[in-house]
Amino acid sequence: MHEVSVMADLIEAIKKELERYDVVSVKEVYLIVGKLTNLGSEQLEFAFEIMSKDSILDGSKLTIKEEEIEVRCSQCGYEGPVNNMDIGEESHFSVPILSCPKCGSAVIITAGKSCRVSSIDIEEAD
Ligand SMILES: [Zn+2]
């Protein structure tokens, strides 16, 4: 499961970030997951639950927000969401091929391919 290794990295990063504060408990962790990451929310939640046990994150809630795919076209200058995801059945690539909704040119993906922590709701010691 890809989600497990992703979550392991995220939890490491979260713990490192929390070291900077006098944390009593962690209430909630907000995660942004791009639609292009192919990461399942349920699998991420499951991985988080397992891996947060016996740590500062034990008992905290994971909230996942999906990020839409956005692109930038260098040909016509289009910037924004893309709907025409062209996923070829016979394609060996897991990453879908995206093209500009306006002119059909190849585009640069600007959003939707990352998985990151957006914020952490903590309770600090007085
Ligand atoms: Zn274009």
PDB file of N, CA and C in Angstrom, residues 9 11 14 17 19 22 24 34 37 45 47 53 57 70 74 78 81 86 103-104 108 112 114-115 123:
ATOM      1  N   ASP A   9       6.021   9.110   6.072  1.00  0.00           N
ATOM      2  CA  ASP A   9       6.791  10.331   5.825  1.00  0.00           C
ATOM      3  C   ASP A   9       6.098  11.557   6.420  1.00  0.00           C
ATOM      4  N   ILE A  11       3.945  11.654   8.899  1.00  0.00           N
ATOM      5  CA  ILE A  11       3.971  11.613  10.362  1.00  0.00           C
ATOM      6  C   ILE A  11       5.346  12.031  10.887  1.00  0.00           C
ATOM      7  N   ILE A  14       5.404  15.741  10.620  1.00  0.00           N
ATOM      8  CA  ILE A  14       4.523  16.345  11.630  1.00  0.00           C
ATOM      9  C   ILE A  14       5.219  16.341  12.996  1.00  0.00           C
ATOM     10  N   GLU A  17       7.869  18.936  13.172  1.00  0.00           N
ATOM     11  CA  GLU A  17       7.262  20.264  13.296  1.00  0.00           C
ATOM     12  C   GLU A  17       6.798  20.502  14.741  1.00  0.00           C
ATOM     13  N   GLU A  19       7.996  19.368  17.431  1.00  0.00           N
ATOM     14  CA  GLU A  19       9.114  19.524  18.378  1.00  0.00           C
ATOM     15  C   GLU A  19       9.388  20.985  18.700  1.00  0.00           C
ATOM     16  N   ASP A  22       5.561  23.357  22.653  1.00  0.00           N
ATOM     17  CA  ASP A  22       5.357  22.597  23.879  1.00  0.00           C
ATOM     18  C   ASP A  22       3.971  21.960  23.788  1.00  0.00           C
ATOM     19  N   VAL A  24       0.871  19.592  24.254  1.00  0.00           N
ATOM     20  CA  VAL A  24       0.221  18.721  25.238  1.00  0.00           C
ATOM     21  C   VAL A  24      -0.495  17.599  24.480  1.00  0.00           C
ATOM     22  N   GLY A  34      -3.896  15.853  -3.321  1.00  0.00           N
ATOM     23  CA  GLY A  34      -4.218  16.134  -4.719  1.00  0.00           C
ATOM     24  C   GLY A  34      -4.849  14.941  -5.399  1.00  0.00           C
ATOM     25  N   THR A  37      -2.640  12.237  -7.021  1.00  0.00           N
ATOM     26  CA  THR A  37      -1.722  11.431  -6.229  1.00  0.00           C
ATOM     27  C   THR A  37      -2.103   9.954  -6.193  1.00  0.00           C
ATOM     28  N   GLU A  45      -6.362   7.403   6.126  1.00  0.00           N
ATOM     29  CA  GLU A  45      -6.925   7.472   7.479  1.00  0.00           C
ATOM     30  C   GLU A  45      -6.554   6.239   8.294  1.00  0.00           C
ATOM     31  N   ALA A  47      -3.949   4.240   7.760  1.00  0.00           N
ATOM     32  CA  ALA A  47      -2.508   4.286   8.020  1.00  0.00           C
ATOM     33  C   ALA A  47      -2.191   5.260   9.152  1.00  0.00           C
ATOM     34  N   LYS A  53      -0.545   5.662  16.822  1.00  0.00           N
ATOM     35  CA  LYS A  53      -0.651   5.007  18.128  1.00  0.00           C
ATOM     36  C   LYS A  53       0.642   5.142  18.934  1.00  0.00           C
ATOM     37  N   LEU A  57       0.627  11.913  18.499  1.00  0.00           N
ATOM     38  CA  LEU A  57      -0.538  12.028  17.610  1.00  0.00           C
ATOM     39  C   LEU A  57      -1.678  11.084  17.969  1.00  0.00           C
ATOM     40  N   GLU A  70      -5.100  21.420 -11.308  1.00  0.00           N
ATOM     41  CA  GLU A  70      -5.041  22.670 -12.059  1.00  0.00           C
ATOM     42  C   GLU A  70      -3.797  22.655 -12.924  1.00  0.00           C
ATOM     43  N   SER A  74       1.413  26.622 -21.637  1.00  0.00           N
ATOM     44  CA  SER A  74       2.432  27.560 -22.105  1.00  0.00           C
ATOM     45  C   SER A  74       2.124  28.055 -23.515  1.00  0.00           C
ATOM     46  N   TYR A  78      -3.659  29.505 -20.763  1.00  0.00           N
ATOM     47  CA  TYR A  78      -4.757  29.061 -19.900  1.00  0.00           C
ATOM     48  C   TYR A  78      -4.226  28.613 -18.536  1.00  0.00           C
ATOM     49  N   PRO A  81      -8.576  24.729 -13.827  1.00  0.00           N
ATOM     50  CA  PRO A  81      -8.851  23.292 -13.746  1.00  0.00           C
ATOM     51  C   PRO A  81      -8.900  22.625 -15.115  1.00  0.00           C
ATOM     52  N   ASP A  86      -7.278  12.375 -19.824  1.00  0.00           N
ATOM     53  CA  ASP A  86      -7.163  11.337 -20.829  1.00  0.00           C
ATOM     54  C   ASP A  86      -6.343  10.174 -20.288  1.00  0.00           C
ATOM     55  N   CYS A 103      -6.748  24.683 -25.903  1.00  0.00           N
ATOM     56  CA  CYS A 103      -6.075  24.468 -27.186  1.00  0.00           C
ATOM     57  C   CYS A 103      -5.529  23.052 -27.372  1.00  0.00           C
ATOM     58  N   GLY A 104      -5.593  22.248 -26.336  1.00  0.00           N
ATOM     59  CA  GLY A 104      -5.160  20.859 -26.472  1.00  0.00           C
ATOM     60  C   GLY A 104      -3.672  20.608 -26.360  1.00  0.00           C
ATOM     61  N   ILE A 108       1.409  22.177 -17.956  1.00  0.00           N
ATOM     62  CA  ILE A 108       2.194  21.990 -16.739  1.00  0.00           C
ATOM     63  C   ILE A 108       1.191  21.889 -15.601  1.00  0.00           C
ATOM     64  N   GLY A 112      -2.688  19.700  -7.496  1.00  0.00           N
ATOM     65  CA  GLY A 112      -3.360  18.408  -7.517  1.00  0.00           C
ATOM     66  C   GLY A 112      -2.455  17.202  -7.508  1.00  0.00           C
ATOM     67  N   SER A 114       0.225  16.888  -5.222  1.00  0.00           N
ATOM     68  CA  SER A 114       0.971  16.736  -3.980  1.00  0.00           C
ATOM     69  C   SER A 114       0.085  16.344  -2.810  1.00  0.00           C
ATOM     70  N   CYS A 115       0.739  15.831  -1.793  1.00  0.00           N
ATOM     71  CA  CYS A 115       0.059  15.446  -0.575  1.00  0.00           C
ATOM     72  C   CYS A 115       0.820  16.133   0.544  1.00  0.00           C
ATOM     73  N   GLU A 123      -2.775  21.540  21.169  1.00  0.00           N
ATOM     74  CA  GLU A 123      -3.020  22.143  22.479  1.00  0.00           C
ATOM     75  C   GLU A 123      -1.648  22.325  23.116  1.00  0.00           C
TER      76      GLU A 123
END
